[in-house]
Amino acid sequence: MARKYDFECEVFENKSLLDKDIQNLVDIANKQLDTAYAPYSKFLVGAAVLLSNGNIYKGCNQENASYPLCICAERVALFNMGANEKSFKIKALVITASNPSKPLEEVCMPCGACRQVIQEFENRQNGPIPIYLTSEQNEIVKIDGISKILPASFSMRHLL
Ligand code: THU
């Protein structure tokens, strides 16, 4: 059988195999699907960030009639966190999705722009962010850090 994911990751068949705090974060991200604002794409995305101090920040996609202004769920969650915490250590980022018109065959991958933003938060905390990707139907895919899906990235080292 062909490998479903062509990047380095760990696949959990269901969330009960995860630590309790991550299970809770998955539930929180899934709940964010209820407040996603996606009248144009109708593709619902939820995200949640857990910090090592225990604080949790939530996000969901926010679309706009002027399409390029749409913001992805994970960016909303990360910027929400960044707006509220001066220093931080992200313990986990969960991204989940639901397409009401078609069951998702695999987990939702962060878009290129979001990968770049996640990279910046890794730089800010000087360490990798464990990322958990899932959907209502699918397994949970854990990625150890953004470099697994954003190799050879552009970052602050080019500028500073
Ligand atoms: N979207 C996210 O919120 N996160 C992703 O990782 C992929 C895409 C949103 C943006 C837009 O509102 C909708 O999904 C369809 O692209």
GROMACS .gro file of N, CA and C and ligand atoms in nm:
model
  496
    1MET      N    1   0.085  -0.121   0.000
    1MET     CA    2   0.000   0.000   0.000
    1MET      C    3   0.088   0.125   0.000
    2ALA      N    4   0.049   0.224  -0.078
    2ALA     CA    5   0.127   0.348  -0.084
    2ALA      C    6   0.119   0.418   0.051
    3ARG      N    7   0.228   0.479   0.087
    3ARG     CA    8   0.229   0.557   0.212
    3ARG      C    9   0.135   0.675   0.198
    4LYS      N   10   0.054   0.696   0.303
    4LYS     CA   11  -0.045   0.803   0.296
    4LYS      C   12   0.021   0.940   0.313
    5TYR      N   13   0.125   0.944   0.393
    5TYR     CA   14   0.191   1.073   0.419
    5TYR      C   15   0.338   1.061   0.378
    6ASP      N   16   0.381   1.151   0.291
    6ASP     CA   17   0.517   1.140   0.236
    6ASP      C   18   0.614   1.231   0.310
    7PHE      N   19   0.598   1.242   0.441
    7PHE     CA   20   0.691   1.319   0.523
    7PHE      C   21   0.705   1.245   0.656
    8GLU      N   22   0.809   1.280   0.732
    8GLU     CA   23   0.834   1.210   0.858
    8GLU      C   24   0.728   1.247   0.960
    9CYS      N   25   0.658   1.147   1.010
    9CYS     CA   26   0.551   1.175   1.106
    9CYS      C   27   0.520   1.047   1.184
   10GLU      N   28   0.437   1.065   1.287
   10GLU     CA   29   0.389   0.952   1.366
   10GLU      C   30   0.237   0.952   1.353
   11VAL      N   31   0.179   0.837   1.323
   11VAL     CA   32   0.034   0.833   1.303
   11VAL      C   33  -0.031   0.759   1.419
   12PHE      N   34  -0.129   0.823   1.481
   12PHE     CA   35  -0.206   0.763   1.591
   12PHE      C   36  -0.346   0.730   1.538
   13GLU      N   37  -0.387   0.604   1.556
   13GLU     CA   38  -0.515   0.561   1.500
   13GLU      C   39  -0.633   0.635   1.562
   14ASN      N   40  -0.621   0.669   1.690
   14ASN     CA   41  -0.727   0.750   1.752
   14ASN      C   42  -0.669   0.828   1.868
   15LYS      N   43  -0.748   0.923   1.915
   15LYS     CA   44  -0.690   1.019   2.008
   15LYS      C   45  -0.666   0.961   2.148
   16SER      N   46  -0.729   0.848   2.179
   16SER     CA   47  -0.706   0.791   2.312
   16SER      C   48  -0.560   0.746   2.329
   17LEU      N   49  -0.487   0.736   2.220
   17LEU     CA   50  -0.345   0.697   2.226
   17LEU      C   51  -0.254   0.815   2.261
   18LEU      N   52  -0.313   0.935   2.265
   18LEU     CA   53  -0.234   1.055   2.295
   18LEU      C   54  -0.237   1.085   2.444
   19ASP      N   55  -0.141   1.167   2.490
   19ASP     CA   56  -0.145   1.211   2.629
   19ASP      C   57  -0.274   1.288   2.654
   20LYS      N   58  -0.317   1.288   2.780
   20LYS     CA   59  -0.446   1.351   2.815
   20LYS      C   60  -0.453   1.499   2.776
   21ASP      N   61  -0.343   1.573   2.798
   21ASP     CA   62  -0.349   1.717   2.766
   21ASP      C   63  -0.361   1.741   2.615
   22ILE      N   64  -0.307   1.648   2.536
   22ILE     CA   65  -0.319   1.662   2.390
   22ILE      C   66  -0.459   1.620   2.345
   23GLN      N   67  -0.513   1.516   2.409
   23GLN     CA   68  -0.652   1.477   2.379
   23GLN      C   69  -0.745   1.594   2.402
   24ASN      N   70  -0.723   1.661   2.514
   24ASN     CA   71  -0.805   1.778   2.548
   24ASN      C   72  -0.790   1.887   2.441
   25LEU      N   73  -0.667   1.907   2.395
   25LEU     CA   74  -0.641   2.010   2.293
   25LEU      C   75  -0.710   1.974   2.160
   26VAL      N   76  -0.712   1.845   2.128
   26VAL     CA   77  -0.781   1.800   2.006
   26VAL      C   78  -0.931   1.831   2.019
   27ASP      N   79  -0.987   1.806   2.136
   27ASP     CA   80  -1.130   1.835   2.158
   27ASP      C   81  -1.158   1.984   2.141
   28ILE      N   82  -1.068   2.065   2.196
   28ILE     CA   83  -1.085   2.210   2.188
   28ILE      C   84  -1.077   2.257   2.043
   29ALA      N   85  -0.980   2.205   1.969
   29ALA     CA   86  -0.967   2.243   1.827
   29ALA      C   87  -1.091   2.199   1.749
   30ASN      N   88  -1.141   2.080   1.778
   30ASN     CA   89  -1.262   2.032   1.707
   30ASN      C   90  -1.382   2.121   1.737
   31LYS      N   91  -1.390   2.169   1.860
   31LYS     CA   92  -1.500   2.258   1.898
   31LYS      C   93  -1.494   2.390   1.820
   32GLN      N   94  -1.374   2.429   1.784
   32GLN     CA   95  -1.357   2.553   1.707
   32GLN      C   96  -1.422   2.545   1.569
   33LEU      N   97  -1.449   2.423   1.522
   33LEU     CA   98  -1.516   2.408   1.392
   33LEU      C   99  -1.653   2.474   1.394
   34ASP      N  100  -1.713   2.482   1.514
   34ASP     CA  101  -1.847   2.543   1.528
   34ASP      C  102  -1.845   2.694   1.505
   35THR      N  103  -1.731   2.757   1.533
   35THR     CA  104  -1.726   2.904   1.517
   35THR      C  105  -1.645   2.947   1.395
   36ALA      N  106  -1.597   2.849   1.318
   36ALA     CA  107  -1.527   2.884   1.194
   36ALA      C  108  -1.620   2.969   1.107
   37TYR      N  109  -1.563   3.071   1.044
   37TYR     CA  110  -1.644   3.156   0.955
   37TYR      C  111  -1.595   3.131   0.813
   38ALA      N  112  -1.665   3.044   0.742
   38ALA     CA  113  -1.620   3.002   0.609
   38ALA      C  114  -1.738   2.995   0.512
   39PRO      N  115  -1.809   3.109   0.494
   39PRO     CA  116  -1.927   3.105   0.406
   39PRO      C  117  -1.892   3.085   0.259
   40TYR      N  118  -1.766   3.110   0.220
   40TYR     CA  119  -1.728   3.102   0.079
   40TYR      C  120  -1.674   2.963   0.045
   41SER      N  121  -1.573   2.919   0.117
   41SER     CA  122  -1.518   2.786   0.088
   41SER      C  123  -1.602   2.675   0.152
   42LYS      N  124  -1.670   2.706   0.260
   42LYS     CA  125  -1.744   2.607   0.341
   42LYS      C  126  -1.652   2.499   0.397
   43PHE      N  127  -1.524   2.527   0.399
   43PHE     CA  128  -1.425   2.434   0.454
   43PHE      C  129  -1.391   2.484   0.595
   44LEU      N  130  -1.425   2.405   0.694
   44LEU     CA  131  -1.412   2.451   0.833
   44LEU      C  132  -1.280   2.404   0.892
   45VAL      N  133  -1.208   2.495   0.954
   45VAL     CA  134  -1.079   2.458   1.016
   45VAL      C  135  -1.074   2.514   1.158
   46GLY      N  136  -1.027   2.431   1.250
   46GLY     CA  137  -1.010   2.473   1.389
   46GLY      C  138  -0.865   2.452   1.431
   47ALA      N  139  -0.820   2.531   1.526
   47ALA     CA  140  -0.682   2.516   1.574
   47ALA      C  141  -0.677   2.550   1.722
   48ALA      N  142  -0.580   2.493   1.791
   48ALA     CA  143  -0.560   2.524   1.933
   48ALA      C  144  -0.412   2.509   1.967
   49VAL      N  145  -0.366   2.600   2.052
   49VAL     CA  146  -0.225   2.603   2.092
   49VAL      C  147  -0.219   2.582   2.243
   50LEU      N  148  -0.134   2.490   2.286
   50LEU     CA  149  -0.111   2.469   2.430
   50LEU      C  150   0.030   2.514   2.464
   51LEU      N  151   0.041   2.600   2.567
   51LEU     CA  152   0.174   2.645   2.610
   51LEU      C  153   0.222   2.563   2.728
   52SER      N  154   0.351   2.568   2.754
   52SER     CA  155   0.404   2.492   2.868
   52SER      C  156   0.354   2.550   3.001
   53ASN      N  157   0.309   2.676   3.001
   53ASN     CA  158   0.250   2.732   3.125
   53ASN      C  159   0.104   2.692   3.142
   54GLY      N  160   0.053   2.611   3.050
   54GLY     CA  161  -0.084   2.559   3.060
   54GLY      C  162  -0.188   2.642   2.986
   55ASN      N  163  -0.150   2.763   2.944
   55ASN     CA  164  -0.248   2.846   2.873
   55ASN      C  165  -0.281   2.787   2.736
   56ILE      N  166  -0.406   2.806   2.697
   56ILE     CA  167  -0.453   2.753   2.568
   56ILE      C  168  -0.513   2.868   2.487
   57TYR      N  169  -0.477   2.873   2.359
   57TYR     CA  170  -0.531   2.975   2.268
   57TYR      C  171  -0.596   2.905   2.149
   58LYS      N  172  -0.710   2.962   2.108
   58LYS     CA  173  -0.790   2.896   2.006
   58LYS      C  174  -0.799   2.981   1.879
   59GLY      N  175  -0.829   2.915   1.769
   59GLY     CA  176  -0.851   2.988   1.645
   59GLY      C  177  -0.937   2.906   1.550
   60CYS      N  178  -0.991   2.972   1.450
   60CYS     CA  179  -1.062   2.903   1.342
   60CYS      C  180  -1.055   2.994   1.221
   61ASN      N  181  -1.080   2.939   1.102
   61ASN     CA  182  -1.062   3.023   0.983
   61ASN      C  183  -1.165   3.135   0.978
   62GLN      N  184  -1.118   3.249   0.926
   62GLN     CA  185  -1.198   3.371   0.919
   62GLN      C  186  -1.193   3.420   0.775
   63GLU      N  187  -1.303   3.398   0.703
   63GLU     CA  188  -1.303   3.436   0.562
   63GLU      C  189  -1.359   3.576   0.541
   64ASN      N  190  -1.342   3.623   0.418
   64ASN     CA  191  -1.386   3.758   0.386
   64ASN      C  192  -1.433   3.761   0.240
   65ALA      N  193  -1.531   3.847   0.212
   65ALA     CA  194  -1.582   3.860   0.075
   65ALA      C  195  -1.470   3.899  -0.021
   66SER      N  196  -1.370   3.968   0.031
   66SER     CA  197  -1.249   3.994  -0.047
   66SER      C  198  -1.155   3.876  -0.019
   67TYR      N  199  -1.162   3.775  -0.104
   67TYR     CA  200  -1.103   3.644  -0.074
   67TYR      C  201  -0.960   3.643  -0.021
   68PRO      N  202  -0.870   3.726  -0.077
   68PRO     CA  203  -0.731   3.718  -0.028
   68PRO      C  204  -0.717   3.756   0.119
   69LEU      N  205  -0.818   3.816   0.176
   69LEU     CA  206  -0.809   3.855   0.318
   69LEU      C  207  -0.841   3.740   0.414
   70CYS      N  208  -0.884   3.626   0.361
   70CYS     CA  209  -0.916   3.512   0.448
   70CYS      C  210  -0.793   3.474   0.531
   71ILE      N  211  -0.815   3.440   0.656
   71ILE     CA  212  -0.703   3.397   0.742
   71ILE      C  213  -0.728   3.255   0.793
   72CYS      N  214  -0.625   3.175   0.786
   72CYS     CA  215  -0.635   3.035   0.828
   72CYS      C  216  -0.644   3.022   0.980
   73ALA      N  217  -0.703   2.912   1.022
   73ALA     CA  218  -0.727   2.886   1.164
   73ALA      C  219  -0.599   2.887   1.247
   74GLU      N  220  -0.493   2.824   1.196
   74GLU     CA  221  -0.372   2.813   1.278
   74GLU      C  222  -0.303   2.947   1.295
   75ARG      N  223  -0.317   3.034   1.192
   75ARG     CA  224  -0.259   3.168   1.207
   75ARG      C  225  -0.340   3.249   1.307
   76VAL      N  226  -0.471   3.234   1.306
   76VAL     CA  227  -0.555   3.305   1.404
   76VAL      C  228  -0.515   3.260   1.545
   77ALA      N  229  -0.500   3.130   1.566
   77ALA     CA  230  -0.464   3.079   1.699
   77ALA      C  231  -0.325   3.127   1.741
   78LEU      N  232  -0.229   3.120   1.649
   78LEU     CA  233  -0.091   3.158   1.685
   78LEU      C  234  -0.080   3.308   1.710
   79PHE      N  235  -0.146   3.388   1.629
   79PHE     CA  236  -0.138   3.534   1.650
   79PHE      C  237  -0.217   3.574   1.774
   80ASN      N  238  -0.323   3.503   1.802
   80ASN     CA  239  -0.398   3.525   1.926
   80ASN      C  240  -0.305   3.501   2.045
   81MET      N  241  -0.229   3.392   2.039
   81MET     CA  242  -0.134   3.362   2.146
   81MET      C  243  -0.026   3.471   2.152
   82GLY      N  244   0.031   3.505   2.036
   82GLY     CA  245   0.139   3.603   2.032
   82GLY      C  246   0.097   3.740   2.082
   83ALA      N  247  -0.032   3.771   2.066
   83ALA     CA  248  -0.083   3.900   2.112
   83ALA      C  249  -0.103   3.904   2.263
   84ASN      N  250  -0.098   3.787   2.325
   84ASN     CA  251  -0.129   3.779   2.468
   84ASN      C  252  -0.014   3.732   2.556
   85GLU      N  253   0.090   3.677   2.495
   85GLU     CA  254   0.202   3.623   2.574
   85GLU      C  255   0.332   3.686   2.525
   86LYS      N  256   0.408   3.741   2.614
   86LYS     CA  257   0.534   3.804   2.574
   86LYS      C  258   0.640   3.699   2.541
   87SER      N  259   0.653   3.601   2.629
   87SER     CA  260   0.740   3.489   2.597
   87SER      C  261   0.658   3.362   2.614
   88PHE      N  262   0.697   3.260   2.542
   88PHE     CA  263   0.612   3.140   2.539
   88PHE      C  264   0.693   3.020   2.499
   89LYS      N  265   0.641   2.904   2.535
   89LYS     CA  266   0.694   2.777   2.484
   89LYS      C  267   0.572   2.696   2.443
   90ILE      N  268   0.558   2.675   2.312
   90ILE     CA  269   0.441   2.602   2.262
   90ILE      C  270   0.466   2.451   2.278
   91LYS      N  271   0.377   2.388   2.353
   91LYS     CA  272   0.389   2.244   2.377
   91LYS      C  273   0.323   2.165   2.264
   92ALA      N  274   0.217   2.223   2.209
   92ALA     CA  275   0.148   2.155   2.099
   92ALA      C  276   0.059   2.251   2.022
   93LEU      N  277   0.052   2.225   1.892
   93LEU     CA  278  -0.042   2.296   1.804
   93LEU      C  279  -0.127   2.189   1.737
   94VAL      N  280  -0.259   2.200   1.753
   94VAL     CA  281  -0.350   2.106   1.686
   94VAL      C  282  -0.424   2.179   1.575
   95ILE      N  283  -0.431   2.115   1.458
   95ILE     CA  284  -0.508   2.169   1.345
   95ILE      C  285  -0.606   2.061   1.302
   96THR      N  286  -0.733   2.099   1.292
   96THR     CA  287  -0.835   2.002   1.252
   96THR      C  288  -0.925   2.064   1.147
   97ALA      N  289  -0.994   1.981   1.070
   97ALA     CA  290  -1.077   2.037   0.963
   97ALA      C  291  -1.198   1.950   0.937
   98SER      N  292  -1.295   2.013   0.873
   98SER     CA  293  -1.415   1.940   0.833
   98SER      C  294  -1.468   2.001   0.703
   99ASN      N  295  -1.494   1.914   0.607
   99ASN     CA  296  -1.555   1.960   0.482
   99ASN      C  297  -1.695   1.897   0.479
  100PRO      N  298  -1.799   1.974   0.515
  100PRO     CA  299  -1.931   1.914   0.527
  100PRO      C  300  -1.981   1.850   0.398
  101SER      N  301  -1.925   1.891   0.283
  101SER     CA  302  -1.977   1.834   0.157
  101SER      C  303  -1.900   1.710   0.112
  102LYS      N  304  -1.793   1.677   0.180
  102LYS     CA  305  -1.712   1.561   0.135
  102LYS      C  306  -1.624   1.514   0.250
  103PRO      N  307  -1.640   1.389   0.296
  103PRO     CA  308  -1.554   1.343   0.406
  103PRO      C  309  -1.407   1.353   0.365
  104LEU      N  310  -1.324   1.400   0.456
  104LEU     CA  311  -1.182   1.416   0.424
  104LEU      C  312  -1.113   1.281   0.427
  105GLU      N  313  -1.038   1.250   0.323
  105GLU     CA  314  -0.969   1.121   0.319
  105GLU      C  315  -0.838   1.122   0.396
  106GLU      N  316  -0.789   1.241   0.422
  106GLU     CA  317  -0.666   1.251   0.502
  106GLU      C  318  -0.675   1.376   0.588
  107VAL      N  319  -0.579   1.391   0.676
  107VAL     CA  320  -0.581   1.509   0.764
  107VAL      C  321  -0.555   1.635   0.682
  108CYS      N  322  -0.591   1.748   0.742
  108CYS     CA  323  -0.572   1.877   0.675
  108CYS      C  324  -0.428   1.924   0.697
  109MET      N  325  -0.358   1.953   0.588
  109MET     CA  326  -0.220   2.002   0.598
  109MET      C  327  -0.220   2.155   0.604
  110PRO      N  328  -0.133   2.216   0.685
  110PRO     CA  329  -0.125   2.362   0.684
  110PRO      C  330  -0.074   2.412   0.549
  111CYS      N  331  -0.130   2.524   0.504
  111CYS     CA  332  -0.089   2.581   0.375
  111CYS      C  333   0.053   2.637   0.387
  112GLY      N  334   0.111   2.674   0.276
  112GLY     CA  335   0.249   2.725   0.275
  112GLY      C  336   0.267   2.848   0.362
  113ALA      N  337   0.169   2.940   0.355
  113ALA     CA  338   0.180   3.063   0.435
  113ALA      C  339   0.182   3.030   0.584
  114CYS      N  340   0.097   2.938   0.624
  114CYS     CA  341   0.092   2.901   0.767
  114CYS      C  342   0.220   2.830   0.810
  115ARG      N  343   0.277   2.750   0.722
  115ARG     CA  344   0.404   2.685   0.755
  115ARG      C  345   0.510   2.790   0.783
  116GLN      N  346   0.511   2.894   0.702
  116GLN     CA  347   0.608   3.002   0.722
  116GLN      C  348   0.585   3.072   0.856
  117VAL      N  349   0.459   3.090   0.892
  117VAL     CA  350   0.427   3.156   1.020
  117VAL      C  351   0.466   3.065   1.137
  118ILE      N  352   0.440   2.936   1.124
  118ILE     CA  353   0.478   2.842   1.230
  118ILE      C  354   0.630   2.844   1.248
  119GLN      N  355   0.700   2.851   1.135
  119GLN     CA  356   0.847   2.861   1.139
  119GLN      C  357   0.893   2.981   1.223
  120GLU      N  358   0.827   3.093   1.204
  120GLU     CA  359   0.864   3.215   1.279
  120GLU      C  360   0.843   3.194   1.429
  121PHE      N  361   0.733   3.125   1.466
  121PHE     CA  362   0.709   3.099   1.609
  121PHE      C  363   0.812   3.000   1.663
  122GLU      N  364   0.856   2.907   1.582
  122GLU     CA  365   0.964   2.817   1.627
  122GLU      C  366   1.091   2.898   1.655
  123ASN      N  367   1.121   2.992   1.565
  123ASN     CA  368   1.240   3.075   1.586
  123ASN      C  369   1.226   3.156   1.715
  124ARG      N  370   1.106   3.210   1.735
  124ARG     CA  371   1.085   3.294   1.853
  124ARG      C  372   1.103   3.215   1.982
  125GLN      N  373   1.063   3.089   1.983
  125GLN     CA  374   1.077   3.010   2.106
  125GLN      C  375   1.203   2.925   2.105
  126ASN      N  376   1.279   2.939   1.997
  126ASN     CA  377   1.406   2.870   1.988
  126ASN      C  378   1.393   2.719   2.004
  127GLY      N  379   1.293   2.663   1.940
  127GLY     CA  380   1.275   2.518   1.947
  127GLY      C  381   1.156   2.476   1.864
  128PRO      N  382   1.150   2.347   1.829
  128PRO     CA  383   1.044   2.298   1.742
  128PRO      C  384   0.906   2.298   1.809
  129ILE      N  385   0.804   2.310   1.729
  129ILE     CA  386   0.666   2.302   1.778
  129ILE      C  387   0.607   2.168   1.735
  130PRO      N  388   0.567   2.084   1.830
  130PRO     CA  389   0.499   1.960   1.791
  130PRO      C  390   0.361   1.993   1.732
  131ILE      N  391   0.336   1.943   1.612
  131ILE     CA  392   0.212   1.976   1.541
  131ILE      C  393   0.130   1.849   1.525
  132TYR      N  394   0.002   1.857   1.561
  132TYR     CA  395  -0.090   1.744   1.549
  132TYR      C  396  -0.196   1.780   1.446
  133LEU      N  397  -0.204   1.700   1.340
  133LEU     CA  398  -0.301   1.725   1.234
  133LEU      C  399  -0.409   1.620   1.240
  134THR      N  400  -0.533   1.664   1.227
  134THR     CA  401  -0.640   1.566   1.231
  134THR      C  402  -0.761   1.618   1.156
  135SER      N  403  -0.869   1.545   1.163
  135SER     CA  404  -0.997   1.591   1.109
  135SER      C  405  -1.101   1.513   1.186
  136GLU      N  406  -1.226   1.540   1.160
  136GLU     CA  407  -1.329   1.468   1.236
  136GLU      C  408  -1.324   1.318   1.209
  137GLN      N  409  -1.287   1.280   1.086
  137GLN     CA  410  -1.291   1.138   1.049
  137GLN      C  411  -1.159   1.067   1.067
  138ASN      N  412  -1.050   1.142   1.067
  138ASN     CA  413  -0.920   1.078   1.046
  138ASN      C  414  -0.837   1.057   1.171
  139GLU      N  415  -0.732   0.979   1.150
  139GLU     CA  416  -0.629   0.958   1.249
  139GLU      C  417  -0.561   1.090   1.287
  140ILE      N  418  -0.474   1.083   1.386
  140ILE     CA  419  -0.398   1.203   1.424
  140ILE      C  420  -0.255   1.184   1.377
  141VAL      N  421  -0.205   1.282   1.306
  141VAL     CA  422  -0.069   1.277   1.251
  141VAL      C  423   0.016   1.376   1.328
  142LYS      N  424   0.121   1.326   1.390
  142LYS     CA  425   0.209   1.414   1.468
  142LYS      C  426   0.336   1.443   1.389
  143ILE      N  427   0.370   1.571   1.382
  143ILE     CA  428   0.494   1.614   1.316
  143ILE      C  429   0.580   1.679   1.424
  144ASP      N  430   0.706   1.643   1.427
  144ASP     CA  431   0.794   1.691   1.536
  144ASP      C  432   0.833   1.838   1.527
  145GLY      N  433   0.817   1.896   1.412
  145GLY     CA  434   0.855   2.037   1.395
  145GLY      C  435   0.830   2.074   1.250
  146ILE      N  436   0.823   2.203   1.224
  146ILE     CA  437   0.782   2.249   1.091
  146ILE      C  438   0.883   2.212   0.983
  147SER      N  439   1.011   2.191   1.021
  147SER     CA  440   1.111   2.161   0.917
  147SER      C  441   1.076   2.033   0.841
  148LYS      N  442   0.996   1.945   0.903
  148LYS     CA  443   0.959   1.820   0.835
  148LYS      C  444   0.871   1.846   0.713
  149ILE      N  445   0.798   1.960   0.718
  149ILE     CA  446   0.712   1.991   0.602
  149ILE      C  447   0.745   2.128   0.541
  150LEU      N  448   0.851   2.191   0.593
  150LEU     CA  449   0.898   2.318   0.532
  150LEU      C  450   1.051   2.318   0.534
  151PRO      N  451   1.109   2.231   0.449
  151PRO     CA  452   1.256   2.227   0.447
  151PRO      C  453   1.313   2.350   0.378
  152ALA      N  454   1.439   2.378   0.404
  152ALA     CA  455   1.511   2.485   0.333
  152ALA      C  456   1.435   2.616   0.335
  153SER      N  457   1.384   2.649   0.453
  153SER     CA  458   1.295   2.766   0.459
  153SER      C  459   1.370   2.898   0.465
  154PHE      N  460   1.298   3.002   0.429
  154PHE     CA  461   1.344   3.140   0.446
  154PHE      C  462   1.316   3.178   0.590
  155SER      N  463   1.412   3.241   0.658
  155SER     CA  464   1.384   3.278   0.795
  155SER      C  465   1.469   3.398   0.836
  156MET      N  466   1.455   3.434   0.963
  156MET     CA  467   1.524   3.553   1.014
  156MET      C  468   1.676   3.547   0.998
  157ARG      N  469   1.730   3.428   0.986
  157ARG     CA  470   1.877   3.420   0.972
  157ARG      C  471   1.924   3.484   0.841
  158HIS      N  472   1.835   3.494   0.742
  158HIS     CA  473   1.873   3.562   0.618
  158HIS      C  474   1.877   3.712   0.633
  159LEU      N  475   1.809   3.762   0.734
  159LEU     CA  476   1.791   3.906   0.747
  159LEU      C  477   1.876   3.968   0.856
  160LEU      N  478   1.895   3.892   0.966
  160LEU     CA  479   1.958   3.952   1.084
  160LEU      C  480   2.103   3.905   1.100
  161THU     N1  481  -0.754   2.685   0.583
  161THU     C1  482  -0.714   2.691   0.713
  161THU     O1  483  -0.775   2.759   0.796
  161THU     N2  484  -0.604   2.620   0.749
  161THU     C2  485  -0.538   2.535   0.666
  161THU     O2  486  -0.443   2.471   0.710
  161THU     C3  487  -0.582   2.516   0.527
  161THU     C4  488  -0.685   2.612   0.480
  161THU     C5  489  -0.875   2.759   0.546
  161THU     C6  490  -0.854   2.884   0.465
  161THU     C7  491  -0.989   2.898   0.398
  161THU     O3  492  -1.077   2.964   0.488
  161THU     C8  493  -1.037   2.756   0.382
  161THU     O4  494  -0.959   2.677   0.470
  161THU     C9  495  -1.024   2.702   0.241
  161THU     O5  496  -0.896   2.721   0.191
   0.00000   0.00000   0.00000
